[in-house]
CSV table of C-alpha atoms in Angstrom, one decimal:
chain,number,residue,atom,x,y,z
S,1,MET,CA,-7.8,1.2,8.3
S,2,PRO,CA,-7.8,-1.6,5.9
S,3,THR,CA,-10.7,-3.8,6.7
S,4,LEU,CA,-8.0,-6.3,7.4
S,5,LEU,CA,-4.3,-6.1,7.6
S,6,ARG,CA,-2.1,-6.6,4.9
S,7,LEU,CA,-1.5,-10.0,4.2
S,8,ARG,CA,2.1,-10.6,2.7
S,9,ALA,CA,4.5,-13.0,2.5
S,10,THR,CA,7.1,-13.4,5.2
S,11,ALA,CA,10.2,-12.2,3.0
S,12,LEU,CA,9.5,-8.2,4.5
S,13,THR,CA,11.2,-5.2,3.4
S,14,VAL,CA,13.2,-3.6,6.9
S,15,THR,CA,16.5,-1.6,6.1
S,16,ALA,CA,19.3,-2.1,7.1
S,17,VAL,CA,19.0,1.0,9.4
S,18,LEU,CA,16.4,-1.1,11.1
S,19,LEU,CA,14.3,-3.0,9.3
S,20,SER,CA,-8.0,-8.4,1.0
S,21,THR,CA,-21.2,-11.8,-5.4
S,22,VAL,CA,-17.6,-13.0,-6.7
S,23,LEU,CA,-18.1,-12.1,-10.5
S,24,ALA,CA,-19.7,-15.7,-12.6
S,25,GLY,CA,-17.0,-17.7,-13.4
S,26,CYS,CA,-16.6,-18.1,-17.2
S,27,GLY,CA,-15.3,-21.4,-17.0
S,28,ASP,CA,-12.5,-23.0,-19.0
S,29,ASP,CA,-12.9,-20.1,-20.9
S,30,GLU,CA,-9.6,-18.5,-22.7
S,31,ALA,CA,-9.6,-15.4,-22.9
S,32,LYS,CA,-11.9,-13.3,-25.3
S,33,ASP,CA,-9.9,-10.9,-27.4
S,34,GLU,CA,-7.8,-13.1,-29.7
S,35,ASP,CA,-5.5,-10.0,-30.2
S,36,LEU,CA,-4.7,-9.3,-26.3
S,37,THR,CA,-3.9,-13.1,-26.0
S,38,ARG,CA,-1.3,-13.0,-28.9
S,39,GLN,CA,0.5,-10.3,-28.2
S,40,GLU,CA,4.7,-10.1,-28.0
S,41,LEU,CA,6.0,-9.0,-24.8
S,42,SER,CA,9.0,-6.4,-25.5
S,43,TRP,CA,11.4,-7.7,-22.2
S,44,GLU,CA,13.8,-5.3,-21.0
S,45,ASP,CA,16.4,-3.5,-18.4
S,46,CYS,CA,13.9,-3.6,-15.2
S,47,PRO,CA,13.6,0.1,-15.1
S,48,THR,CA,13.7,1.6,-11.5
S,49,PRO,CA,10.9,1.5,-8.6
S,50,SER,CA,8.3,3.3,-9.7
S,51,ASP,CA,7.4,6.1,-6.3
S,52,ALA,CA,4.3,3.6,-6.0
S,53,GLN,CA,6.3,0.6,-6.1
S,54,GLY,CA,8.6,2.2,-3.0
S,55,GLY,CA,11.4,3.5,-4.6
S,56,GLY,CA,14.8,2.3,-4.6
S,57,ALA,CA,17.4,1.0,-6.6
S,58,SER,CA,16.5,-1.6,-10.1
S,59,PRO,CA,17.0,-5.5,-8.8
S,60,SER,CA,20.2,-6.9,-8.4
S,61,PRO,CA,21.7,-9.7,-10.8
S,62,LEU,CA,21.0,-12.9,-10.1
S,63,PRO,CA,22.7,-15.3,-8.2
S,64,ASP,CA,24.4,-16.5,-11.1
S,65,GLY,CA,24.8,-13.1,-12.5
S,66,GLY,CA,21.8,-12.4,-14.6
S,67,GLU,CA,20.0,-9.7,-15.3
S,68,TRP,CA,16.1,-9.3,-14.4
S,69,GLN,CA,13.8,-8.1,-17.4
S,70,CYS,CA,10.8,-6.2,-17.0
S,71,ALA,CA,8.1,-5.8,-19.9
S,72,THR,CA,4.3,-4.5,-20.0
S,73,VAL,CA,1.2,-6.8,-21.2
S,74,LYS,CA,-1.8,-4.9,-22.2
S,75,ALA,CA,-5.4,-6.3,-20.4
S,76,PRO,CA,-8.6,-5.3,-20.6
S,77,LEU,CA,-10.0,-2.2,-18.1
S,78,ASP,CA,-12.3,-3.5,-17.6
S,79,TRP,CA,-12.8,-8.1,-18.6
S,80,ASP,CA,-16.6,-7.9,-19.3
S,81,ASP,CA,-16.0,-5.2,-21.8
S,82,PRO,CA,-12.8,-7.0,-23.8
S,83,LYS,CA,-12.2,-5.0,-27.0
S,84,GLY,CA,-12.5,-1.5,-24.4
S,85,ASP,CA,-9.8,0.3,-23.0
S,86,THR,CA,-6.9,-1.3,-21.9
S,87,ILE,CA,-3.8,-0.7,-18.7
S,88,GLY,CA,-0.7,-1.8,-18.3
S,89,LEU,CA,-0.3,-4.7,-16.3
S,90,GLU,CA,3.6,-5.1,-15.3
S,91,LEU,CA,5.8,-7.9,-14.8
S,92,ILE,CA,9.2,-9.3,-13.8
S,93,ARG,CA,11.0,-12.8,-14.5
S,94,ALA,CA,14.0,-14.5,-14.2
S,95,ARG,CA,15.1,-16.7,-17.3
S,96,SER,CA,15.2,-20.5,-15.7
S,97,SER,CA,18.9,-21.4,-15.3
S,98,GLY,CA,18.6,-24.8,-16.6
S,99,ASP,CA,18.5,-26.8,-19.6
S,100,GLU,CA,16.1,-26.1,-22.3
S,101,GLY,CA,14.8,-29.3,-22.6
S,102,ALA,CA,14.6,-29.7,-18.5
S,103,ARG,CA,12.0,-25.8,-18.7
S,104,ILE,CA,8.6,-26.5,-17.2
S,105,GLY,CA,7.3,-23.3,-18.1
S,106,SER,CA,6.6,-19.9,-16.1
S,107,LEU,CA,6.4,-19.7,-12.6
S,108,ILE,CA,4.2,-16.7,-11.5
S,109,PHE,CA,4.3,-15.4,-7.8
S,110,ASN,CA,1.8,-13.1,-5.9
S,111,PHE,CA,3.5,-12.2,-2.7
S,112,GLY,CA,0.2,-11.4,-1.4
S,113,GLY,CA,-1.4,-7.8,0.7
S,114,PRO,CA,-3.6,-7.1,-1.8
S,115,GLY,CA,-1.5,-4.1,-2.7
S,116,GLY,CA,2.0,-5.7,-2.8
S,117,SER,CA,4.2,-5.6,-6.0
S,118,GLY,CA,5.8,-8.4,-7.4
S,119,VAL,CA,8.0,-6.4,-8.8
S,120,THR,CA,10.3,-5.7,-6.5
S,121,SER,CA,9.2,-8.6,-3.7
S,122,LEU,CA,10.4,-11.4,-6.3
S,123,PRO,CA,13.8,-9.5,-6.5
S,124,GLY,CA,13.9,-9.0,-3.1
S,125,SER,CA,13.5,-13.3,-2.3
S,126,ALA,CA,14.7,-13.9,-5.2
S,127,GLU,CA,17.7,-16.5,-3.3
S,128,ASP,CA,14.3,-17.8,-1.6
S,129,TYR,CA,13.4,-19.7,-5.5
S,130,GLU,CA,16.9,-20.4,-6.7
S,131,THR,CA,15.9,-24.1,-7.3
S,132,LEU,CA,12.7,-23.0,-8.4
S,133,ARG,CA,14.7,-22.0,-11.4
S,134,THR,CA,16.6,-24.6,-12.5
S,135,ARG,CA,12.8,-25.7,-14.3
S,136,TYR,CA,10.9,-22.4,-14.7
S,137,ASP,CA,10.8,-19.2,-15.6
S,138,LEU,CA,10.3,-16.6,-12.3
S,139,VAL,CA,7.7,-14.1,-13.4
S,140,SER,CA,5.7,-11.6,-11.1
S,141,PHE,CA,3.5,-9.0,-11.6
S,142,ASP,CA,1.7,-5.5,-10.4
S,143,PRO,CA,-1.6,-7.0,-9.8
S,144,ARG,CA,-3.6,-3.8,-11.4
S,145,GLY,CA,-4.2,-1.0,-9.4
S,146,VAL,CA,-0.9,-1.9,-7.8
S,147,GLY,CA,2.6,-0.4,-9.0
S,148,ARG,CA,3.0,0.4,-12.3
S,149,SER,CA,-0.3,-1.8,-13.2
S,150,ALA,CA,-2.6,1.4,-13.7
S,151,PRO,CA,-2.0,2.2,-9.5
S,152,VAL,CA,-4.5,3.6,-6.9
S,153,ILE,CA,-3.9,6.8,-6.0
S,154,CYS,CA,-5.4,8.3,-2.6
S,155,GLN,CA,-3.4,10.7,-0.6
S,156,ASN,CA,0.0,12.5,-0.3
S,157,ASP,CA,3.2,11.8,1.8
S,158,GLN,CA,2.6,14.5,3.8
S,159,GLN,CA,-1.8,13.2,4.2
S,160,LEU,CA,-0.8,9.8,4.8
S,161,ASP,CA,2.1,10.7,7.6
S,162,ALA,CA,-0.5,12.2,9.4
S,163,TYR,CA,-3.9,9.7,8.5
S,164,PHE,CA,-0.9,7.0,10.0
S,165,GLN,CA,-0.9,8.9,13.2
S,166,GLN,CA,-4.4,9.3,13.9
S,167,ASP,CA,-5.9,7.3,17.0
S,168,ALA,CA,-7.0,4.6,15.4
S,169,THR,CA,-8.6,3.1,18.7
S,170,PRO,CA,-10.7,6.2,19.4
S,171,ASP,CA,-12.0,6.3,23.6
S,172,ASP,CA,-14.8,8.9,23.0
S,173,ALA,CA,-17.3,10.9,20.9
S,174,ALA,CA,-14.5,13.1,20.1
S,175,GLU,CA,-11.6,10.7,18.7
S,176,ARG,CA,-14.6,8.7,17.1
S,177,THR,CA,-15.8,11.3,14.6
S,178,GLU,CA,-12.1,12.4,13.9
S,179,LEU,CA,-11.3,8.8,12.8
S,180,LEU,CA,-14.5,8.4,11.2
S,181,GLU,CA,-14.2,11.6,9.4
S,182,ASN,CA,-10.6,11.1,8.5
S,183,THR,CA,-11.4,7.7,7.0
S,184,LYS,CA,-14.2,9.1,4.6
S,185,GLU,CA,-11.7,11.5,3.8
S,186,PHE,CA,-9.1,9.1,2.5
S,187,ASN,CA,-11.9,7.5,0.7
S,188,ASP,CA,-13.0,9.9,-0.9
S,189,ASP,CA,-9.7,11.3,-2.1
S,190,CYS,CA,-9.3,7.5,-3.9
S,191,GLU,CA,-12.6,8.7,-5.5
S,192,GLN,CA,-11.6,11.7,-7.0
S,193,ASN,CA,-7.9,10.8,-7.7
S,194,SER,CA,-8.7,7.1,-9.5
S,195,GLU,CA,-12.0,6.7,-10.5
S,196,THR,CA,-11.5,5.3,-13.7
S,197,ILE,CA,-9.7,2.4,-11.7
S,198,LEU,CA,-11.3,1.4,-8.7
S,199,PRO,CA,-14.3,-0.5,-10.2
S,200,HIS,CA,-12.5,-3.1,-11.7
S,201,VAL,CA,-9.4,-4.2,-9.3
S,202,ARG,CA,-11.4,-6.8,-8.0
S,203,THR,CA,-9.6,-10.4,-7.3
S,204,THR,CA,-11.7,-11.9,-10.5
S,205,ASP,CA,-9.9,-9.1,-12.6
S,206,ALA,CA,-6.8,-9.6,-10.9
S,207,ALA,CA,-7.3,-13.6,-11.7
S,208,ARG,CA,-8.6,-13.8,-15.5
S,209,ASP,CA,-5.0,-11.1,-15.4
S,210,LEU,CA,-3.4,-14.2,-14.5
S,211,ASP,CA,-5.2,-16.0,-17.4
S,212,LEU,CA,-3.6,-13.5,-19.8
S,213,MET,CA,-0.5,-14.1,-18.5
S,214,ARG,CA,-0.4,-17.7,-19.0
S,215,GLN,CA,-1.3,-17.4,-22.7
S,216,VAL,CA,0.6,-14.4,-23.4
S,217,LEU,CA,3.8,-16.0,-21.5
S,218,GLY,CA,2.9,-19.2,-23.8
S,219,ASP,CA,1.8,-21.9,-21.1
S,220,ASP,CA,-0.8,-24.5,-21.7
S,221,LYS,CA,-1.3,-24.2,-17.4
S,222,LEU,CA,-0.6,-22.2,-14.9
S,223,HIS,CA,2.2,-22.7,-12.8
S,224,TYR,CA,1.8,-20.3,-10.0
S,225,PHE,CA,2.9,-19.8,-6.2
S,226,GLY,CA,0.6,-18.0,-3.7
S,227,ILE,CA,1.3,-16.5,-0.6
S,228,SER,CA,-1.1,-15.3,1.7
S,229,TYR,CA,-3.6,-13.3,-0.6
S,230,GLY,CA,-2.0,-15.0,-3.4
S,231,THR,CA,-3.6,-18.0,-1.8
S,232,GLU,CA,-6.6,-16.5,-2.1
S,233,LEU,CA,-6.3,-15.2,-6.2
S,234,GLY,CA,-4.5,-18.5,-6.9
S,235,GLY,CA,-8.4,-19.8,-5.4
S,236,VAL,CA,-10.6,-17.9,-7.5
S,237,TYR,CA,-8.5,-18.7,-10.0
S,238,ALA,CA,-8.7,-22.4,-10.0
S,239,HIS,CA,-12.6,-21.9,-9.6
S,240,LEU,CA,-12.5,-19.2,-12.8
S,241,PHE,CA,-10.1,-21.8,-14.9
S,242,PRO,CA,-9.8,-25.3,-13.3
S,243,GLN,CA,-9.1,-26.6,-15.8
S,244,LYS,CA,-6.1,-24.8,-16.9
S,245,VAL,CA,-5.0,-25.0,-13.1
S,246,GLY,CA,-0.6,-26.2,-13.2
S,247,ARG,CA,1.7,-27.2,-10.4
S,248,ALA,CA,0.0,-24.6,-7.8
S,249,VAL,CA,1.1,-24.3,-4.5
S,250,PHE,CA,-0.4,-22.0,-1.5
S,251,ASP,CA,1.3,-20.7,1.1
S,252,ALA,CA,0.0,-18.7,4.1
S,253,VAL,CA,-3.3,-19.7,3.4
S,254,VAL,CA,-6.4,-17.0,3.9
S,255,ASP,CA,-9.3,-18.5,5.0
S,256,PRO,CA,-12.1,-18.3,1.9
S,257,THR,CA,-15.0,-18.7,4.4
S,258,LYS,CA,-14.6,-15.5,6.0
S,259,ASN,CA,-16.6,-12.3,6.0
S,260,GLY,CA,-14.6,-9.0,6.9
S,261,GLU,CA,-16.2,-9.3,10.6
S,262,GLN,CA,-14.4,-12.7,10.7
S,263,GLY,CA,-11.8,-12.2,9.2
S,264,SER,CA,-10.7,-9.5,11.3
S,265,LEU,CA,-11.6,-11.5,14.3
S,266,ALA,CA,-9.3,-14.1,13.4
S,267,GLN,CA,-6.5,-12.2,12.8
S,268,ALA,CA,-7.3,-10.3,16.2
S,269,LYS,CA,-6.8,-13.8,17.8
S,270,GLY,CA,-3.7,-14.7,15.1
S,271,PHE,CA,-1.8,-11.4,16.3
S,272,GLN,CA,-2.7,-12.3,20.0
S,273,LEU,CA,-1.3,-15.5,19.8
S,274,ALA,CA,1.9,-14.0,17.8
S,275,LEU,CA,2.4,-12.2,20.9
S,276,ASP,CA,2.1,-14.6,23.6
S,277,ASN,CA,4.7,-16.7,21.3
S,278,PHE,CA,7.2,-13.4,21.1
S,279,ALA,CA,6.8,-13.3,25.3
S,280,GLU,CA,7.6,-17.1,25.7
S,281,ASP,CA,10.0,-16.5,23.6
S,282,CYS,CA,12.2,-14.4,25.4
S,283,VAL,CA,11.5,-15.4,28.8
S,284,SER,CA,12.7,-19.0,28.0
S,285,LYS,CA,16.2,-17.8,26.5
S,286,THR,CA,19.5,-18.3,28.8
S,287,GLU,CA,19.9,-14.6,28.9
S,288,GLU,CA,17.7,-12.6,30.7
S,289,CYS,CA,14.6,-10.9,29.0
S,290,PRO,CA,15.5,-7.4,28.7
S,291,ILE,CA,11.7,-6.8,28.4
S,292,GLY,CA,9.6,-8.8,31.3
S,293,ASP,CA,10.7,-11.4,33.9
S,294,SER,CA,7.8,-13.7,32.6
S,295,ALA,CA,5.7,-14.0,29.6
S,296,GLN,CA,2.1,-12.5,31.1
S,297,ASP,CA,4.7,-9.4,32.6
S,298,VAL,CA,6.7,-8.7,29.1
S,299,LYS,CA,2.5,-8.4,27.6
S,300,ASP,CA,2.0,-6.2,30.4
S,301,ARG,CA,4.8,-3.9,30.0
S,302,ILE,CA,3.9,-3.5,26.2
S,303,ALA,CA,-0.2,-3.0,27.0
S,304,ALA,CA,1.3,0.0,29.4
S,305,LEU,CA,3.4,1.4,27.6
S,306,LEU,CA,0.5,1.9,24.4
S,307,LYS,CA,-1.7,3.4,27.1
S,308,ASP,CA,1.2,5.7,28.0
S,309,LEU,CA,1.5,6.8,24.3
S,310,ASP,CA,-2.7,6.8,23.9
S,311,ARG,CA,-2.1,10.3,26.3
S,312,THR,CA,1.5,11.3,25.3
S,313,SER,CA,3.5,10.5,22.5
S,314,ILE,CA,7.1,9.9,22.6
S,315,PRO,CA,9.8,11.1,20.1
S,316,GLY,CA,10.1,8.8,16.5
S,317,VAL,CA,12.1,9.4,13.9
S,318,PHE,CA,12.4,12.5,13.4
S,319,PRO,CA,9.9,15.2,12.9
S,320,ARG,CA,7.5,12.8,13.4
S,321,GLU,CA,6.4,11.0,17.2
S,322,LEU,CA,5.4,7.6,17.9
S,323,THR,CA,1.6,7.5,18.8
S,324,GLN,CA,-0.1,5.0,20.1
S,325,THR,CA,-1.2,3.3,16.7
S,326,ALA,CA,2.4,3.9,15.2
S,327,ALA,CA,3.8,1.0,18.2
S,328,THR,CA,0.3,-0.9,17.3
S,329,ASP,CA,1.9,-0.7,13.9
S,330,GLY,CA,5.3,-1.8,14.5
S,331,ILE,CA,4.9,-4.1,16.9
S,332,LEU,CA,2.4,-5.8,14.5
S,333,GLN,CA,4.8,-5.9,11.3
S,334,ALA,CA,7.6,-7.1,14.0
S,335,LEU,CA,5.6,-10.0,14.2
S,336,TYR,CA,4.8,-11.8,11.3
S,337,SER,CA,8.5,-13.1,10.8
S,338,GLN,CA,10.0,-14.4,13.7
S,339,GLU,CA,13.1,-13.0,12.1
S,340,LEU,CA,12.1,-9.5,13.9
S,341,TRP,CA,11.4,-10.5,16.9
S,342,GLU,CA,14.6,-9.0,17.7
S,343,TYR,CA,14.0,-6.1,16.1
S,344,LEU,CA,10.9,-5.9,18.7
S,345,THR,CA,13.0,-6.4,21.5
S,346,GLN,CA,14.8,-3.6,20.4
S,347,GLY,CA,12.4,-1.4,19.9
S,348,LEU,CA,10.4,-1.8,23.0
S,349,GLN,CA,13.2,-1.6,24.8
S,350,GLN,CA,14.0,1.5,23.3
S,351,ALA,CA,10.8,3.0,23.7
S,352,TYR,CA,10.4,2.3,27.2
S,353,ASP,CA,13.6,5.3,27.8
S,354,GLY,CA,11.6,7.1,26.0
S,355,ASP,CA,12.6,6.8,22.1
S,356,GLY,CA,10.8,5.6,19.8
S,357,THR,CA,13.2,5.2,16.8
S,358,ILE,CA,13.1,1.7,16.2
S,359,LEU,CA,9.1,1.0,16.3
S,360,MET,CA,8.5,3.5,14.0
S,361,LEU,CA,10.4,2.5,11.6
S,362,LEU,CA,9.1,-1.0,11.6
S,363,SER,CA,5.9,0.7,11.1
S,364,ASP,CA,7.1,2.4,8.1
S,365,SER,CA,7.6,-0.6,6.6
S,366,MET,CA,3.9,-2.0,7.9
S,367,ASN,CA,2.9,1.2,5.9
S,368,GLY,CA,5.1,1.6,3.1
S,369,ARG,CA,7.1,4.3,4.0
S,370,SER,CA,10.4,4.8,2.7
S,371,GLU,CA,13.5,6.4,4.7
S,372,ASN,CA,13.1,9.5,2.6
S,373,GLY,CA,9.1,10.2,3.5
S,374,GLU,CA,8.0,8.7,0.3
S,375,TYR,CA,4.8,6.4,0.5
S,376,ASP,CA,4.3,3.4,-2.4
S,377,ASN,CA,0.5,2.6,-3.2
S,378,SER,CA,0.1,-0.2,-1.0
S,379,THR,CA,-2.2,1.4,1.3
S,380,ALA,CA,-4.2,2.5,-1.5
S,381,ALA,CA,-4.3,-0.8,-3.5
S,382,HIS,CA,-4.8,-3.1,-0.1
S,383,ARG,CA,-8.0,-0.6,0.4
S,384,ALA,CA,-9.3,-0.3,-2.8
S,385,ILE,CA,-9.1,-4.7,-3.7
S,386,GLY,CA,-10.4,-5.4,-0.2
S,387,CYS,CA,-13.8,-3.3,-0.6
S,388,ALA,CA,-14.1,-3.8,-4.2
S,389,ASP,CA,-14.0,-7.6,-2.8
S,390,SER,CA,-15.9,-6.9,-0.1
S,391,LYS,CA,-19.5,-6.9,0.3
S,392,PRO,CA,-20.3,-6.6,4.4
S,393,ARG,CA,-19.8,-2.4,5.3
S,394,TYR,CA,-19.5,-1.9,8.8
S,395,ASP,CA,-20.3,1.7,10.4
S,396,ALA,CA,-19.2,2.6,14.0
S,397,ALA,CA,-22.0,1.3,16.1
S,398,PHE,CA,-21.7,-1.9,14.7
S,399,VAL,CA,-18.0,-2.0,15.5
S,400,GLU,CA,-19.0,-0.7,19.1
S,401,ARG,CA,-21.3,-3.1,19.5
S,402,LYS,CA,-18.5,-6.3,18.7
S,403,LEU,CA,-15.4,-4.0,20.5
S,404,PRO,CA,-15.9,-6.9,23.4
S,405,GLU,CA,-15.9,-10.1,21.3
S,406,PHE,CA,-12.8,-8.4,19.7
S,407,ARG,CA,-11.7,-7.2,23.1
S,408,ALA,CA,-12.0,-11.3,24.6
S,409,ALA,CA,-9.5,-12.5,21.5
S,410,SER,CA,-7.0,-9.8,22.3
S,411,ALA,CA,-6.7,-7.4,24.7
S,412,LEU,CA,-4.1,-5.9,22.9
S,413,PHE,CA,-4.7,-5.4,19.4
S,414,GLY,CA,-8.9,-6.1,19.9
S,415,ASP,CA,-9.5,-2.7,19.2
S,416,ALA,CA,-7.9,-1.5,16.9
S,417,MET,CA,-8.7,-5.1,14.1
S,418,ALA,CA,-12.3,-3.9,15.1
S,419,TRP,CA,-11.9,-0.1,14.4
S,420,GLY,CA,-10.2,-1.5,11.2
S,421,MET,CA,-13.5,-2.6,9.9
S,422,ILE,CA,-14.6,0.5,8.9
S,423,GLY,CA,-12.0,1.0,6.0
S,424,CYS,CA,-14.7,0.1,3.5
S,425,THR,CA,-18.0,1.9,4.9
S,426,ASP,CA,-17.7,4.6,2.8
S,427,TRP,CA,-16.3,3.2,-0.5
S,428,ALA,CA,-17.3,3.9,-3.8
S,429,VAL,CA,-17.5,1.1,-5.5
S,430,ALA,CA,-19.9,-1.9,-3.8
S,431,GLY,CA,-18.6,-5.1,-2.5
S,432,ALA,CA,-18.3,-8.4,-4.8
S,433,ALA,CA,-19.1,-11.3,-2.3
S,434,ASP,CA,-19.3,-12.0,1.4
S,435,HIS,CA,-16.4,-13.8,0.8
S,436,PRO,CA,-14.3,-15.2,-2.1
S,437,ASP,CA,-15.9,-18.5,-4.1
S,438,VAL,CA,-12.8,-20.9,-4.4
S,439,ARG,CA,-14.8,-24.4,-5.4
S,440,ALA,CA,-12.9,-25.8,-8.1
S,441,PRO,CA,-13.9,-29.0,-9.4
S,442,GLY,CA,-12.1,-30.9,-11.9
S,443,ALA,CA,-8.4,-28.8,-10.9
S,444,ALA,CA,-5.6,-30.6,-10.5
S,445,PRO,CA,-3.6,-30.7,-7.1
S,446,ILE,CA,-2.9,-27.7,-5.2
S,447,LEU,CA,-0.7,-28.2,-2.4
S,448,VAL,CA,-2.5,-25.6,0.3
S,449,VAL,CA,0.7,-25.0,3.2
S,450,GLY,CA,-0.3,-23.5,6.9
S,451,ASN,CA,1.6,-22.5,9.8
S,452,THR,CA,0.4,-23.1,13.1
S,453,GLY,CA,1.9,-19.8,14.0
S,454,ASP,CA,1.0,-17.9,11.3
S,455,PRO,CA,-0.8,-14.8,12.9
S,456,ALA,CA,-2.5,-13.0,9.7
S,457,THR,CA,-3.8,-15.9,7.9
S,458,PRO,CA,-4.5,-18.3,11.1
S,459,TYR,CA,-3.6,-22.0,10.9
S,460,GLU,CA,-7.5,-23.3,10.6
S,461,GLY,CA,-7.8,-21.2,7.4
S,462,THR,CA,-6.2,-23.8,5.5
S,463,ARG,CA,-8.2,-26.3,6.4
S,464,LYS,CA,-10.8,-24.4,5.0
S,465,MET,CA,-9.2,-24.1,1.6
S,466,VAL,CA,-8.7,-27.2,1.2
S,467,ASP,CA,-12.1,-28.0,2.2
S,468,ALA,CA,-13.7,-25.3,-0.3
S,469,LEU,CA,-11.6,-25.9,-3.1
S,470,GLY,CA,-13.5,-29.6,-2.9
S,471,LYS,CA,-12.3,-33.3,-2.9
S,472,GLY,CA,-9.5,-34.5,-5.0
S,473,VAL,CA,-7.5,-30.7,-5.1
S,474,GLY,CA,-6.6,-29.2,-2.1
S,475,VAL,CA,-3.4,-31.2,-0.5
S,476,GLU,CA,-3.1,-30.1,2.8
S,477,LEU,CA,0.5,-29.7,4.7
S,478,THR,CA,1.0,-28.5,8.0
S,479,TYR,CA,4.3,-26.6,9.3
S,480,ARG,CA,5.3,-25.9,12.8
S,481,GLY,CA,6.4,-22.5,13.1
S,482,GLN,CA,6.4,-19.2,13.3
S,483,GLY,CA,5.6,-16.1,11.4
S,484,HIS,CA,3.6,-15.0,8.1
S,485,GLY,CA,4.2,-17.9,5.9
S,486,ALA,CA,6.5,-21.2,5.6
S,487,TYR,CA,8.6,-21.8,2.4
S,488,SER,CA,10.2,-18.6,3.5
S,489,SER,CA,10.7,-20.2,6.6
S,490,LYS,CA,13.5,-22.5,4.8
S,491,ASN,CA,12.1,-25.4,6.8
S,492,LYS,CA,14.3,-28.4,4.7
S,493,CYS,CA,10.7,-30.4,5.1
S,494,VAL,CA,8.7,-27.7,3.9
S,495,GLN,CA,11.2,-26.7,1.1
S,496,ASP,CA,11.6,-30.5,-0.1
S,497,ALA,CA,7.8,-31.4,-0.4
S,498,VAL,CA,7.4,-27.2,-2.4
S,499,ASN,CA,10.0,-28.4,-4.9
S,500,GLY,CA,9.3,-31.9,-5.4
S,501,TYR,CA,5.8,-31.5,-6.3
S,502,LEU,CA,7.3,-27.8,-8.4
S,503,LEU,CA,9.8,-29.6,-10.2
S,504,ASP,CA,9.1,-33.4,-10.3
S,505,GLY,CA,5.1,-33.0,-10.1
S,506,LYS,CA,5.3,-35.4,-6.5
S,507,VAL,CA,1.7,-34.6,-4.8
S,508,PRO,CA,3.1,-35.5,-0.8
S,509,ARG,CA,1.1,-37.3,0.9
S,510,ALA,CA,-1.8,-35.0,2.1
S,511,GLY,CA,-2.0,-34.2,5.9
S,512,THR,CA,2.1,-34.5,6.0
S,513,VAL,CA,3.3,-32.5,8.7
S,514,CYS,CA,7.0,-30.5,9.1
S,515,THR,CA,8.6,-29.4,12.0
């Protein structure tokens, strides 16, 4: 399992049937290879998404009938050897819908993960950003190691089916041994299948890619919208290239001061808070809550279900069965967005009656599995980027010492979060640092937006990012809401503040609170 749960935007893909030392900064340097900075992009109609991107159809036309365009930018495989081998980074854009004279430039999005395909995520949430398209070309990309950009490949679909069915919270020596062996096998397969790219997928590499994109797209400054892990990437960019920061927004903010253990513990607390809020919401409605008489009863029944599934699975999506691990993943997935709470309620009702279909579909969405049984490469990329970034390596003995603390943070999710820390134990590439360096003295203001009910990037990290960026850089905005992220909630106060900064350069008053 990953060291941390995957961090991504709230625009989660749920089908109609139900749907992670920072390298020394080079300051304000331009990309070293002039040939690459001067390359011309060939924008064409976007192909159908690759298996690593998640498959499916080409993006639908834009709201005004325009077509999405895709291109590939060449970047150094190794930024320490910029004249050496290159890789292709896949880009997607929607041209600005406004007058050319009003166009500011390109606004580059990263939707999180690490491991999420921006080429598929941006079209999926295009309507949310249509106002921003009046003055920007909207651009996103598959970061190195992701999707079509030199993807990390570890295991095949059948192996991943088994991997996600394993018992991720061992109760005895035999289960612990099996989990450790499966984790090592997964990591060994990653090394065997993706040895060339694994040393070159750190967030610092992706930040240098961002600056190359900025230059190739013709912008003097990087205008940027980072969500979830995208806030970490944006912070690292600001550290490396402070004088090149244009108008930037960080939404659903990663705490840059925490190491892997601290981040996992914070997520245990964050998802427990989201579960508490879900349970309270269910019993507060005028109609009877179908999954419990009180908030505590809701949580007790979920705990009992997971305990039962630890002993005996139930039918899920044929031929697979819903295990304790799959059910936990499904619950976690639904807690990312308040829009999914109704499906969680339905899925729990089903599961109490012996049918695990909805919870299994939610779990599949969490793990990047499509309806036809094919997986994208988000799990592999998430592991590769997280382990290349994070220096600590945690073994089973460490996890067992920490279990009481994690269980105190969340009786329901504590074990899973704690055992997830072993993901990088046998990784082939050494981790770079305990945590990212995001100090950015002299950078332009960065709007940093935190959601008080965010489970995956807890709200406390917002202030930590503001402080770490440095005086006069980070500008804090608080949204008192639920789910992962704020802008996509469609809260008018949040969207007005973000749009006002990105479109008109109006920096909100620090400490603004939106409800």
